[in-house]
Short mmCIF file of C-alpha atoms in Angstrom, two decimals:
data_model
loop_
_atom_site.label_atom_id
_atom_site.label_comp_id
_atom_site.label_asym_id
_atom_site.label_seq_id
_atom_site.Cartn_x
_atom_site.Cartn_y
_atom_site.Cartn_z
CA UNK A 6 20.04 -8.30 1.08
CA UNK A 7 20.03 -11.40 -1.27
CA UNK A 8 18.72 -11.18 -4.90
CA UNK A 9 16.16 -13.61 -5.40
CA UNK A 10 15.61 -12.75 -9.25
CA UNK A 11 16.25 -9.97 -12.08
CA UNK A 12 14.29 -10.00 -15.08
CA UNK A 13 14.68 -7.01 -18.15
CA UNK A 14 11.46 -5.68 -18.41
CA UNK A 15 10.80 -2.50 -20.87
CA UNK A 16 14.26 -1.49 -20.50
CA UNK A 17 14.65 -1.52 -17.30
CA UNK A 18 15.06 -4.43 -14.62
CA UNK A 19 12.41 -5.96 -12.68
CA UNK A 20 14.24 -7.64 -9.29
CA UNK A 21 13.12 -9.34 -6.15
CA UNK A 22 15.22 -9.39 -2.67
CA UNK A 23 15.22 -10.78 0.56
CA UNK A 24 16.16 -9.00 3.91
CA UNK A 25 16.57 -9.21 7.27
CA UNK A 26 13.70 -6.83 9.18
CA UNK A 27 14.18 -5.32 12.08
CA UNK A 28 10.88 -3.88 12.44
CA UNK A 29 9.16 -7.54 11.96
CA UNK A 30 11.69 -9.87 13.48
CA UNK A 31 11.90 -11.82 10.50
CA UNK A 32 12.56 -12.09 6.81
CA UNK A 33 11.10 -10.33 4.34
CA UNK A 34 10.73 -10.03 0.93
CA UNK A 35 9.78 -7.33 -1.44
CA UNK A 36 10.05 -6.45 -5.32
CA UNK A 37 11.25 -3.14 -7.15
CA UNK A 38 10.98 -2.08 -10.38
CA UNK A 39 13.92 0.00 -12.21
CA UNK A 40 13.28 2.09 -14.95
CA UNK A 41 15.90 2.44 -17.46
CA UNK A 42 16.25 6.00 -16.74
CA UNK A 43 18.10 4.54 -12.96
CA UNK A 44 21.07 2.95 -15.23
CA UNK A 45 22.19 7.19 -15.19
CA UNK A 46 20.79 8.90 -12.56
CA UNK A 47 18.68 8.57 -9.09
CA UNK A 48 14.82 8.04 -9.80
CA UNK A 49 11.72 9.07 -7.51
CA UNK A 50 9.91 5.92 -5.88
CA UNK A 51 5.96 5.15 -6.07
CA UNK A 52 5.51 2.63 -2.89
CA UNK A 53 2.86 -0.15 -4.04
CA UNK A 54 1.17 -1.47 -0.62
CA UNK A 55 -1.02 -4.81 -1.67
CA UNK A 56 -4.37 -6.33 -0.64
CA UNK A 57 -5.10 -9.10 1.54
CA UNK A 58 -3.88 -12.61 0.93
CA UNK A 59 -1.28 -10.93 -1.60
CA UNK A 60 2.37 -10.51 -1.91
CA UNK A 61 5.18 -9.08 -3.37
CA UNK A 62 4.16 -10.85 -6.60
CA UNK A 63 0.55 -9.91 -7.39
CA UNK A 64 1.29 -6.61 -8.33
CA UNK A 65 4.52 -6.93 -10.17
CA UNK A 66 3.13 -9.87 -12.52
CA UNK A 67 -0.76 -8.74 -13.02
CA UNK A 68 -0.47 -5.15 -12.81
CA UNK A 69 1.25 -4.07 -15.92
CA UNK A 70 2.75 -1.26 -14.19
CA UNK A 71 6.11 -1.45 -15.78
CA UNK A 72 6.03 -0.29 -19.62
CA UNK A 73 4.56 3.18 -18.09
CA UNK A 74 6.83 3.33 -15.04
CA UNK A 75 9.75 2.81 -17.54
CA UNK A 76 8.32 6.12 -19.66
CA UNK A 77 8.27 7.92 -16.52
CA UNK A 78 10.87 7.10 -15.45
CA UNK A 79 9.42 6.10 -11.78
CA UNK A 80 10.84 3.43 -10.01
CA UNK A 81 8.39 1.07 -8.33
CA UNK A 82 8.56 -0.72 -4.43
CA UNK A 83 6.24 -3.58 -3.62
CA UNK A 84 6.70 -5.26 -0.06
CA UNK A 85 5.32 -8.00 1.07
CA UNK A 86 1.97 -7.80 3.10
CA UNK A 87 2.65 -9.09 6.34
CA UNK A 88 6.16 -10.76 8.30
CA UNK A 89 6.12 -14.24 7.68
CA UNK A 90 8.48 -17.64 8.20
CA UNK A 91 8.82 -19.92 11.13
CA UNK A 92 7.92 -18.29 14.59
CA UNK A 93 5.47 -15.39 13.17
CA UNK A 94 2.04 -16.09 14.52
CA UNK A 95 -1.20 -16.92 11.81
CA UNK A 96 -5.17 -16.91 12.81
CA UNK A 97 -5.72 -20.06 14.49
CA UNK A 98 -8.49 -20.54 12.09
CA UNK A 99 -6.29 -19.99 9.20
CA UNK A 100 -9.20 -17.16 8.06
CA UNK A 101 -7.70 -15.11 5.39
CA UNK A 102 -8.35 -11.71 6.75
CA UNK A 103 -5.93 -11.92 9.78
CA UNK A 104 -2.83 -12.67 10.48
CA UNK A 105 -0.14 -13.76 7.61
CA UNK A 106 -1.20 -12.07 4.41
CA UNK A 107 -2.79 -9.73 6.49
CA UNK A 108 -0.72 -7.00 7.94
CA UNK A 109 -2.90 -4.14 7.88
CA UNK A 110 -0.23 -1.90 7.88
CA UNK A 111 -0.41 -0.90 11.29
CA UNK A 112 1.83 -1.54 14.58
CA UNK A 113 0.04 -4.61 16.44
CA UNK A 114 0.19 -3.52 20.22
CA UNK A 115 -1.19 -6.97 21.75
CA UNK A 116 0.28 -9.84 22.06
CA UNK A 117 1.05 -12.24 20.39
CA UNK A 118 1.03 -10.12 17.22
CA UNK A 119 3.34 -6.85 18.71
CA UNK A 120 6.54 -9.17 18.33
CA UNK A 121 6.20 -9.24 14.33
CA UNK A 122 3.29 -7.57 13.21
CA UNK A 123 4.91 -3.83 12.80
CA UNK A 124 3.92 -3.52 9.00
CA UNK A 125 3.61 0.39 9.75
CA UNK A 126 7.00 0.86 10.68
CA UNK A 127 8.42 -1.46 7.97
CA UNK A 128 6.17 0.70 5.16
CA UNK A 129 7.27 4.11 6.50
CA UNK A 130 10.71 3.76 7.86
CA UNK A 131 12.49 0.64 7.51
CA UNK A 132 12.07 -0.28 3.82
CA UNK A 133 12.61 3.41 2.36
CA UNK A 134 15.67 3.41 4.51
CA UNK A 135 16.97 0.36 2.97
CA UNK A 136 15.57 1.47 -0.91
CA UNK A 137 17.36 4.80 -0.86
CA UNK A 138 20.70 3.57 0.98
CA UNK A 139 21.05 0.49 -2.16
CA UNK A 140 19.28 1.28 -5.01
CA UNK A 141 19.76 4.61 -7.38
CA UNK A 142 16.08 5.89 -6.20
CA UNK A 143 15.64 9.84 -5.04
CA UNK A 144 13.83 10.98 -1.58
CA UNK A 145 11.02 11.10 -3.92
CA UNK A 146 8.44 9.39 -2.75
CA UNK A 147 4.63 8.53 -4.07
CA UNK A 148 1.94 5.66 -2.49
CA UNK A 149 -0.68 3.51 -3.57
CA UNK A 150 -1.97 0.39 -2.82
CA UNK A 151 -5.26 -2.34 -3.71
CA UNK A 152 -8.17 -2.74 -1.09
CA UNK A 153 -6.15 -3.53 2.13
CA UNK A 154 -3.13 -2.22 0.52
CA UNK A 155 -5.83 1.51 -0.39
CA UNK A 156 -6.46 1.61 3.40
CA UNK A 157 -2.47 1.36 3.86
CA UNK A 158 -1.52 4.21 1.19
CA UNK A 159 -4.04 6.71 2.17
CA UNK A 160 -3.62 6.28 6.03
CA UNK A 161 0.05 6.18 6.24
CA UNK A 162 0.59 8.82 3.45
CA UNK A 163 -2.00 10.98 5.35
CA UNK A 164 -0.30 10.55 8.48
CA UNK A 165 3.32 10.78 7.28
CA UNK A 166 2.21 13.85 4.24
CA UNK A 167 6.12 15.46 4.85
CA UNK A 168 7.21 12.17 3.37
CA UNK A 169 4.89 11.77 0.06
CA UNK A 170 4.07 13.85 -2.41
CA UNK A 171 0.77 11.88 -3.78
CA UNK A 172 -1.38 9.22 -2.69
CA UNK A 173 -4.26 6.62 -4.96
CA UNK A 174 -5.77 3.47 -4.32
CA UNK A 175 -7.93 0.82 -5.83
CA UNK A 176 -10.98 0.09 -3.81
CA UNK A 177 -9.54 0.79 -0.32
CA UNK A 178 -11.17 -0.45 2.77
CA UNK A 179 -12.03 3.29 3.72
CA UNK A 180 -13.71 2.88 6.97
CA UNK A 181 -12.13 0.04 9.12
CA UNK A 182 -13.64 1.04 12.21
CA UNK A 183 -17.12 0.28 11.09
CA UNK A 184 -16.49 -2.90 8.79
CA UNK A 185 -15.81 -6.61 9.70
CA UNK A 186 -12.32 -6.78 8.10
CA UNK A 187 -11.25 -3.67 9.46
CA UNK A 188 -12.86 -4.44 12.82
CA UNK A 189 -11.35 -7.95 13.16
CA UNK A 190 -8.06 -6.42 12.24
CA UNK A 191 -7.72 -3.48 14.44
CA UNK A 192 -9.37 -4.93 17.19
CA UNK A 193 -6.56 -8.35 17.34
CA UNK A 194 -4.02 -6.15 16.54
CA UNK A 195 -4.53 -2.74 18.60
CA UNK A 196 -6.79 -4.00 21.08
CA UNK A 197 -10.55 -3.33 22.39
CA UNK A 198 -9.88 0.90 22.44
CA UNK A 199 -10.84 1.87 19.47
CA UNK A 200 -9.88 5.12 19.98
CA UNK A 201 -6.65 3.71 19.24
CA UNK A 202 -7.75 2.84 15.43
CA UNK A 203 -9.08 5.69 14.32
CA UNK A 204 -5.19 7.54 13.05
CA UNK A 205 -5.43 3.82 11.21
CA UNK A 206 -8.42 4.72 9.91
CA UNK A 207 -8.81 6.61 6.29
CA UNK A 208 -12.00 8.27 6.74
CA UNK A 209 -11.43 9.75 10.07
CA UNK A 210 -7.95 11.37 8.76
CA UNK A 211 -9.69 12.62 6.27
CA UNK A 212 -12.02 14.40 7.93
CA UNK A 213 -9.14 15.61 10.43
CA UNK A 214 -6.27 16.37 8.13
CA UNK A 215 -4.58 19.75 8.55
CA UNK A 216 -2.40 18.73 5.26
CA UNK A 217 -3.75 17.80 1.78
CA UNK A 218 -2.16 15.75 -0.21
CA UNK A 219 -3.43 15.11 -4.28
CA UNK A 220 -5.80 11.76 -3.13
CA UNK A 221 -7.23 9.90 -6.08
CA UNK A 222 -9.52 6.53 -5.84
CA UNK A 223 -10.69 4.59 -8.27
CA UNK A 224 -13.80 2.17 -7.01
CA UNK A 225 -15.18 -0.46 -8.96
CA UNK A 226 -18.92 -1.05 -8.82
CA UNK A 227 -19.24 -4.67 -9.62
CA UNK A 228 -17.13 -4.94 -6.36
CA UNK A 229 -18.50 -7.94 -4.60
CA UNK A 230 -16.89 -6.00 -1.26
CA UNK A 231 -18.33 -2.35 -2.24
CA UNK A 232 -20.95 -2.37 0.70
CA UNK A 233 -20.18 -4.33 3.56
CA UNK A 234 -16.24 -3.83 3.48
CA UNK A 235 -15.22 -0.82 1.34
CA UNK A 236 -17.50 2.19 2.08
CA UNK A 237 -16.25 4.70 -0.25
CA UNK A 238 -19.11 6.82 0.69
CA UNK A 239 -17.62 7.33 3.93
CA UNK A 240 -14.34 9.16 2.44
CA UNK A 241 -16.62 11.17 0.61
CA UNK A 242 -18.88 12.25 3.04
CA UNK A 243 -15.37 12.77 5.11
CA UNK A 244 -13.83 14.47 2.30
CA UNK A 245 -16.93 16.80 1.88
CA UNK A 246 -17.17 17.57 5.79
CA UNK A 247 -13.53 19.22 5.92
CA UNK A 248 -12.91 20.46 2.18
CA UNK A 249 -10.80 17.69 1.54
CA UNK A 250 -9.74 17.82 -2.65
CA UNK A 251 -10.74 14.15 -3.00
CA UNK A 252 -11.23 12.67 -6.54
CA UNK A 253 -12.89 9.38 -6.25
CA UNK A 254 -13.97 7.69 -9.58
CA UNK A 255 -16.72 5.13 -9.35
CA UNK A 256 -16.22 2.52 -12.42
CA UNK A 257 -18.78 0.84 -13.71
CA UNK A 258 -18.60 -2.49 -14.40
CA UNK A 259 -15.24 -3.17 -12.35
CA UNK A 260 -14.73 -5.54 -9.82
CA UNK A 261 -12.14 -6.19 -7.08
CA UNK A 262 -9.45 -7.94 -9.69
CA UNK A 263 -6.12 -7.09 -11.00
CA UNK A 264 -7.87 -6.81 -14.34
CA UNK A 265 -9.47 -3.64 -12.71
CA UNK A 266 -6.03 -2.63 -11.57
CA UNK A 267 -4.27 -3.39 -14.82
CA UNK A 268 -7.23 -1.19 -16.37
CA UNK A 269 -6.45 1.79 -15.03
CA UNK A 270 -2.81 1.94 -13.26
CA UNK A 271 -1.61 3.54 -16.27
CA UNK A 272 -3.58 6.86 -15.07
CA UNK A 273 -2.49 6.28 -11.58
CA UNK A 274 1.11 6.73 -12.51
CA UNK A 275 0.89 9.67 -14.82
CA UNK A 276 -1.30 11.11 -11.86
CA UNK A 277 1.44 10.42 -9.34
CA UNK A 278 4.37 11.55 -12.14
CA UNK A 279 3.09 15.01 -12.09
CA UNK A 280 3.47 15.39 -7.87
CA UNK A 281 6.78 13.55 -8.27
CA UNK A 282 7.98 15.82 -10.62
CA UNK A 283 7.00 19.03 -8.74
CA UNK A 284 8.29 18.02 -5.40
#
């Protein structure tokens, strides 16, 4: 690793590395948070996944995350959203949605994405591996994520629930088999089965899950993405089919920002503090 910055931030240290990944075949960079409470003795870890176009940076500088974190004493991960640097491939269009920026959080099987795009593997094995093994974190672990980064945190913590003890989002894209982001996504990266997408898809392990894990989303209803992309109503109506304990807040008046992040991550972390704490 190599220490890009360290800034004291309500006691504690906000820091930024870069890394070598083997899952992506390239460099990588991601932020963590350390509350003070890691200066004398090992912390749990609440893994932030972000939203398209985003990266290690959006969170960490709009969020406001840290004063609370620091009370908790909950230290705080935030990769990067896709591989990236010289070599990784981009949409040929340059679109937004695909490609770099755009990682889905899933294990590309087609070429020419397979080579780098293995965000899955990074989120769930590689990065934790690397977090516990250098930094004074526990085994502890918590996710949430923003929009793209929702869709990440509930489908990886649903299908990995021996490895989290609580999962939230902000305005997830809940249905990706049956919107155009999610479509475009899965479809480049897994290919044209799309039986293949749906254990990438939150709904669908929702409505399957022999585990429960505490799931909490907030949803914004000035969302300019609420219908055509996010579906919330679909994790409900999933969540309803097989007694799933969902709580999904709709909030009025919220859009897709950080300002609706910073509005409510406060409750987020006390949420996940309380799993975290009886793990």
């Amino acid at each position: 690793m190599e220490k890009i910055s360290e800034y004291k931030c309500f006691g504690g240290r906000q820091l930024q590395y870069t890394h070598r990944s083997e899952s992506l075949s390239c460099d990588m960079r991601f932020g963590i948070y350390l509350p003070p409470q890691a200066e004398i003795q090992n912390v749990p870890v609440l893994y932030w996944l972000s939203g398209l176009t985003c990266t290690d940076e959006n969170f960490t500088q709009k969020a406001g995350a840290q004063r609370v974190a620091a009370e908790l004493g909950i230290a705080i991960v935030m990769p990067d959203t896709s591989p990236r640097g010289d070599g990784v491939p981009d949409d040929e269009n340059g679109t937004y949605d695909f490609g770099l920026g755009a990682g889905f959080y899933v294990n590309a099987t087609e070429a020419p994405w397979s080579d780098h795009y293995r965000m899955y593997d990074y989120t769930v094995k590689e990065l934790p591996e690397l977090i516990e093994a250098e930094f004074p974190v526990t085994e502890m672990r918590a996710i949430s994520g923003h929009s793209m980064g929702g869709h990440g945190a509930i489908t990886i913590g649903l299908n990995n629930p021996e490895r989290y003890t609580s999962i939230s989002a902000f305005s997830p894209i809940c249905h990706p088999m049956d919107c155009p982001w999610g479509e475009k996504a899965l479809g480049n990266y897994l290919g044209s089965d799309r039986t293949t997408w749906a254990k990438h898809d939150a709904s669908e392990l929702v409505r399957h899950a022999e585990k429960q894990l505490p799931l909490l989303v907030d949803q914004g209803l000035a969302d300019n993405f609420l219908v055509e992309q996010l579906k919330p109503e679909t994790l409900e109506a999933a969540a309803a089919e097989s007694g799933y304990a969902l709580t999904l807040r709709r909030q009025e008046g919220y859009d897709h920002s950080y300002f609706f992040i910073a509005s409510f991550i406060e409750e987020h972390l006390r949420f996940h503090a309380k799993y975290l704490a009886d793990k």
